[in-house]
PDB file of C-alpha atoms in Angstrom:
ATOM      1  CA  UNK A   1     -71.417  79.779 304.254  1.00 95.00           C
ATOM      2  CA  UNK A   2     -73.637  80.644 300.913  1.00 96.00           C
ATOM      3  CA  UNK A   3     -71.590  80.941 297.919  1.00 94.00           C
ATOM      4  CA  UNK A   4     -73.787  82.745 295.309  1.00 94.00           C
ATOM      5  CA  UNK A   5     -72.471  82.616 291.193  1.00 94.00           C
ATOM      6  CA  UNK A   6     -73.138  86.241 290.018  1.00 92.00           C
ATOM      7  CA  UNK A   7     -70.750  85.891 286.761  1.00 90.00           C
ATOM      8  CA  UNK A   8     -73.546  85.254 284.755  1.00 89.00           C
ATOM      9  CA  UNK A   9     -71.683  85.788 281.526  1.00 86.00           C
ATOM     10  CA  UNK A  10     -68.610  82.768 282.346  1.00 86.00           C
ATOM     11  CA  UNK A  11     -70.171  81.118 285.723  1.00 88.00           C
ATOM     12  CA  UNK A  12     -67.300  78.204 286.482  1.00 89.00           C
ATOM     13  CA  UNK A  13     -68.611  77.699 289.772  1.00 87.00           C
ATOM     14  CA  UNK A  14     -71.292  74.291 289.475  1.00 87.00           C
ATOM     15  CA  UNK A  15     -68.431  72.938 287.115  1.00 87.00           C
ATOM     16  CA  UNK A  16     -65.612  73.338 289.658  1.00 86.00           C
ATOM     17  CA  UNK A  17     -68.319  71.920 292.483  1.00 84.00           C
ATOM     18  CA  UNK A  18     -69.433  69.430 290.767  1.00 84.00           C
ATOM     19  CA  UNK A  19     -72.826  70.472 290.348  1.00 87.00           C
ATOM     20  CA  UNK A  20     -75.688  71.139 287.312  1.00 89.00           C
ATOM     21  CA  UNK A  21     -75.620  74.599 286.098  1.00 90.00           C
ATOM     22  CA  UNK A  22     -79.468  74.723 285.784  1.00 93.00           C
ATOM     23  CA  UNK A  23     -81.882  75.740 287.316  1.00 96.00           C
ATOM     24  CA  UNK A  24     -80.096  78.653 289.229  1.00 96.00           C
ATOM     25  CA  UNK A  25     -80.045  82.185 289.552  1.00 96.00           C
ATOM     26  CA  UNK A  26     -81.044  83.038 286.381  1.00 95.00           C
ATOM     27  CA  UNK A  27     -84.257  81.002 286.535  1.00 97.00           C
ATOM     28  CA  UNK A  28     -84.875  82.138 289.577  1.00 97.00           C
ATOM     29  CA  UNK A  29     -84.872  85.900 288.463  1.00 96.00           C
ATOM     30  CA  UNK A  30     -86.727  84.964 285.392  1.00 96.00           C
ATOM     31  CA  UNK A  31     -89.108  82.771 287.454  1.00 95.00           C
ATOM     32  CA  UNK A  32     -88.372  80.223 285.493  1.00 95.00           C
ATOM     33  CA  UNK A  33     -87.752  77.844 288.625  1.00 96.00           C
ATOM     34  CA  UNK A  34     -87.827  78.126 292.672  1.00 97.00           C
ATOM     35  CA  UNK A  35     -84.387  78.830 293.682  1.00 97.00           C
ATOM     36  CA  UNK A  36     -82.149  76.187 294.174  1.00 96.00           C
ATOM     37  CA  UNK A  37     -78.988  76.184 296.863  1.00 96.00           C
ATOM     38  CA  UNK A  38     -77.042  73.167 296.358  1.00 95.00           C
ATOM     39  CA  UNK A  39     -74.605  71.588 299.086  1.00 93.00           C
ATOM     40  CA  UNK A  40     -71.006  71.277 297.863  1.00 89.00           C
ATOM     41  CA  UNK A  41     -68.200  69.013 298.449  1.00 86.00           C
ATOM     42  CA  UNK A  42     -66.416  71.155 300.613  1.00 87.00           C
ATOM     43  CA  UNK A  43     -67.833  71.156 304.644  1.00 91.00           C
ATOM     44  CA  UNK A  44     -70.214  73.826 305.543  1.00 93.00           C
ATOM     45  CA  UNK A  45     -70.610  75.136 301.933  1.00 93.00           C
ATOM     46  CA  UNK A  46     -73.770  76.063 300.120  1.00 95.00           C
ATOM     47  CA  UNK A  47     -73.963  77.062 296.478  1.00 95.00           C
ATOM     48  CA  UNK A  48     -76.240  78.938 294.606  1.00 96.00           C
ATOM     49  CA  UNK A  49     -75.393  78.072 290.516  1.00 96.00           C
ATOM     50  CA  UNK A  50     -75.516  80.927 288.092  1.00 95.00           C
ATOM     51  CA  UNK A  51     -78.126  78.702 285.514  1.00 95.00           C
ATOM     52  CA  UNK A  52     -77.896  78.878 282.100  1.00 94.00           C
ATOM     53  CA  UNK A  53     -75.989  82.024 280.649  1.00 93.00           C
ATOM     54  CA  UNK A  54     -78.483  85.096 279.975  1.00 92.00           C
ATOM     55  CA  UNK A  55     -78.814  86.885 276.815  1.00 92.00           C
ATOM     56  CA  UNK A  56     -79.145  90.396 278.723  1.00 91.00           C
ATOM     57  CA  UNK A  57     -76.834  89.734 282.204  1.00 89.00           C
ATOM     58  CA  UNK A  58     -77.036  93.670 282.959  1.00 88.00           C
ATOM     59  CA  UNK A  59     -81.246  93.421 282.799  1.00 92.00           C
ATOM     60  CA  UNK A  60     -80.848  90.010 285.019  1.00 92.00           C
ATOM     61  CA  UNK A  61     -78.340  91.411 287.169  1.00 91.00           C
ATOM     62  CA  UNK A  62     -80.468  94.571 287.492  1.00 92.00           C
ATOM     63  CA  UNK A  63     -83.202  92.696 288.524  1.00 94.00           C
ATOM     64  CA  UNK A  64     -81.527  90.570 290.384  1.00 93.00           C
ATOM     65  CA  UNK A  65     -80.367  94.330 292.644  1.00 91.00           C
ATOM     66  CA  UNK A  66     -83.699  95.324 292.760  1.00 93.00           C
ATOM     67  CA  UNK A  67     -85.421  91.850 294.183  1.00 95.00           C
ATOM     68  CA  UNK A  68     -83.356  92.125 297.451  1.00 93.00           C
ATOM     69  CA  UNK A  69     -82.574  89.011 297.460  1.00 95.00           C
ATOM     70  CA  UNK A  70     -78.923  88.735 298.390  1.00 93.00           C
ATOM     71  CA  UNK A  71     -79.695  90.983 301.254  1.00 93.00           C
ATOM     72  CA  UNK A  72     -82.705  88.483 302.538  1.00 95.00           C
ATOM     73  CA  UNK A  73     -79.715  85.972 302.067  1.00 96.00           C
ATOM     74  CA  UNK A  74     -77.618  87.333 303.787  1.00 93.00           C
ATOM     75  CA  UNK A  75     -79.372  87.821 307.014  1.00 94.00           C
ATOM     76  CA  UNK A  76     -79.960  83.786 307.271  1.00 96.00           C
ATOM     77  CA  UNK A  77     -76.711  83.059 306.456  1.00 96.00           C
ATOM     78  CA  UNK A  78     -73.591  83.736 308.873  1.00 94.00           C
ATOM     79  CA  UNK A  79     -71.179  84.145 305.557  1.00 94.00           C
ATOM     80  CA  UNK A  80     -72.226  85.374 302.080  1.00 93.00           C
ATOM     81  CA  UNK A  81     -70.213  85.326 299.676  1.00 93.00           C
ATOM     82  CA  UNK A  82     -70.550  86.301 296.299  1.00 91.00           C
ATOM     83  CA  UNK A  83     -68.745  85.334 293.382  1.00 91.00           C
ATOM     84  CA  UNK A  84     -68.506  88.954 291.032  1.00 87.00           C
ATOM     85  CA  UNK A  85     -67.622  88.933 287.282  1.00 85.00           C
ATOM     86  CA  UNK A  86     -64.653  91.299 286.525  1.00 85.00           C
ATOM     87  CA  UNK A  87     -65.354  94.484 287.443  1.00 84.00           C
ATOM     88  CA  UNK A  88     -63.276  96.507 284.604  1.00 85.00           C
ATOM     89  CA  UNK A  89     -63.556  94.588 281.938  1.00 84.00           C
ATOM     90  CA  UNK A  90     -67.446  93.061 281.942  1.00 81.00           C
ATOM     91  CA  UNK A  91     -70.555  94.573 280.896  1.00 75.00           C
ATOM     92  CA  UNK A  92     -72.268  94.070 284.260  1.00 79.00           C
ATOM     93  CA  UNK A  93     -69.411  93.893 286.869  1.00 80.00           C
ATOM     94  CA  UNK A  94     -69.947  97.031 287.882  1.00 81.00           C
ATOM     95  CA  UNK A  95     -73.948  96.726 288.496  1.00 83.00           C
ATOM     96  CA  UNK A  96     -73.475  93.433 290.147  1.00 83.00           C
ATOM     97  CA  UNK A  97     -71.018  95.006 292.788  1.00 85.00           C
ATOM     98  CA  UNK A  98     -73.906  97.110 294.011  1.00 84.00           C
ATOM     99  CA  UNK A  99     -74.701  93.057 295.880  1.00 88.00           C
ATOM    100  CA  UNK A 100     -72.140  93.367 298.510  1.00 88.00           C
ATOM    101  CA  UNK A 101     -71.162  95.344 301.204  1.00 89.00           C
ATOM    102  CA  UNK A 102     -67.415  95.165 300.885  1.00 90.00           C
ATOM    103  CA  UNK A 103     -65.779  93.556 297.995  1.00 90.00           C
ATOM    104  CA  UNK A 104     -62.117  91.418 297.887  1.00 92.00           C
ATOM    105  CA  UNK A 105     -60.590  91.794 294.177  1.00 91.00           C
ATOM    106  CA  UNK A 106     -59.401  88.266 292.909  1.00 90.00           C
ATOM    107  CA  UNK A 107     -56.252  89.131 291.048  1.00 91.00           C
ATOM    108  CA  UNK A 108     -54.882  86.906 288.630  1.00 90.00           C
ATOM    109  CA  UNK A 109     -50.047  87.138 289.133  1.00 88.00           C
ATOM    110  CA  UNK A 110     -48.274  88.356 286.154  1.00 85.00           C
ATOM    111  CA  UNK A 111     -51.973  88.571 283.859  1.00 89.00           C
ATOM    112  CA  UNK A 112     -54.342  91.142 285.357  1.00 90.00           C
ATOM    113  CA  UNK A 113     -52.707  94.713 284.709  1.00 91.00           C
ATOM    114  CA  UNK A 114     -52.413  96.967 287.746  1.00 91.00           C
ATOM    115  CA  UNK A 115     -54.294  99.776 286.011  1.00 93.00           C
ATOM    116  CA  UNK A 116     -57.430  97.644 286.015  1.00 91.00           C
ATOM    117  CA  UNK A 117     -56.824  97.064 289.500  1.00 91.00           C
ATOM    118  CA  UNK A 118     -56.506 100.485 290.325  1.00 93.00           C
ATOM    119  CA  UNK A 119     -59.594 101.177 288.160  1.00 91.00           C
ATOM    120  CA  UNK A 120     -61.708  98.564 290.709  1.00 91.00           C
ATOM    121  CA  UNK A 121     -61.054 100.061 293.345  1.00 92.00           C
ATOM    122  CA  UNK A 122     -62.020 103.214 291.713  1.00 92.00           C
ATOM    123  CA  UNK A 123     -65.497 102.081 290.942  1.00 89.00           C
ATOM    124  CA  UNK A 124     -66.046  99.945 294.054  1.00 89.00           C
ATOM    125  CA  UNK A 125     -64.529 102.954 296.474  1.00 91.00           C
ATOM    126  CA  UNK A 126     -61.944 102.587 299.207  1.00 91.00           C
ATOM    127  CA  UNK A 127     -64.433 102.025 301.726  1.00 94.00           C
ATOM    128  CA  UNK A 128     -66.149  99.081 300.206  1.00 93.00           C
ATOM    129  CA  UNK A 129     -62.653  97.370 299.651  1.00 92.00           C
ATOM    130  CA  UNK A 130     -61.443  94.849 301.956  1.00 94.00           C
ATOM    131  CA  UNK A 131     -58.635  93.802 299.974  1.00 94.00           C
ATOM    132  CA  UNK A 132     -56.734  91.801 297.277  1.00 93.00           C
ATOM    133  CA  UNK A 133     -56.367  87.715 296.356  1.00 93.00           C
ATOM    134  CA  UNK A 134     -53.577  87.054 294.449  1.00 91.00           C
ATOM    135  CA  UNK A 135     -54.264  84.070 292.698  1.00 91.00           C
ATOM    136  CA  UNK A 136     -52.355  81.437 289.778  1.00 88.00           C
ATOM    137  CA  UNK A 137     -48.899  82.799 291.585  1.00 83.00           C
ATOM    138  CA  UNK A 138     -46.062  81.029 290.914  1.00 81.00           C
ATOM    139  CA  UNK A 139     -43.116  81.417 292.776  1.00 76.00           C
ATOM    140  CA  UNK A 140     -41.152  81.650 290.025  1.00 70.00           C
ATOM    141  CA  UNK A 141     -42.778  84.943 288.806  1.00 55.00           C
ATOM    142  CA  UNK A 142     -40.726  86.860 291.451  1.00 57.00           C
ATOM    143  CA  UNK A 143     -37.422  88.149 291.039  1.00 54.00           C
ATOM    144  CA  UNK A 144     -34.844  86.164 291.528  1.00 46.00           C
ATOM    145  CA  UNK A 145     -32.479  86.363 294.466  1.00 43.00           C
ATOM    146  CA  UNK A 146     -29.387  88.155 293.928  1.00 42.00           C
ATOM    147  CA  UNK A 147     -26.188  86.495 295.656  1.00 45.00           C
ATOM    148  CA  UNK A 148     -23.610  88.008 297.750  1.00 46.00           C
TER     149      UNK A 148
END
């Protein structure tokens, strides 16, 4: 499985993993460096890092649509997945979803407002959407069990 950093603006990713930042995609667009894919901690898992954070991210994004790489990816790998910036609320989610062929929301419980849900699926269309992750939930954010 490729996992491939496309939130350019607050990449997490080569923190979380463990991994330098730089050189990744952003060099790579800017051909600033070959592009790197990294192996992560986690079995059968390849990374591609976001790099250093862009000054334009819609312009690198853009190019980024437009070189075909993701799609060249994604025939030599048997999973690609691609890791969006929010789609509502940043300046390029919406250009960077053009990358995928169907797109899961990652939904934060009891933060993320259900109109900006609503509003991805909007942009991304019901028949790119394969569904929702729910994620931070704490059981104690549900309602609480009224007794008999």
């Amino acid at each position: 499985t490729l996992l491939i950093e496309c939130d350019l603006e607050r990449s997490s990713l080569a923190r979380i993993c463990g991994c330098a930042a730089s050189p990744g995609l952003r060099e790579w667009v800017e051909n600033l460096s070959p592009l790197r894919i990294v192996r992560s901690s986690v079995d059968n898992l390849l990374i591609i890092p976001a790099g250093t954070p862009p000054t334009d991210p819609a312009r690198l994004i853009w190019e980024l649509v437009e070189s075909g790489l993701v799609s060249s990816l994604a025939a030599e790998f048997r999973n690609t997945v691609i890791d969006l910036p929010a789609l509502v609320t940043s300046s390029s989610g919406s250009l960077t979803a053009r990358l995928a062929d169907h797109l899961v929301l990652v939904v934060r419980s009891a933060t993320t407002p259900v109109n900006q849900v609503e509003r991805a699926v909007e942009l991304i269309g019901r028949e790119r959407f394969a569904g929702v992750v729910l994620n931070a939930h704490s059981p104690r954010s549900w309602g609480r069990r009224r007794q008999p």
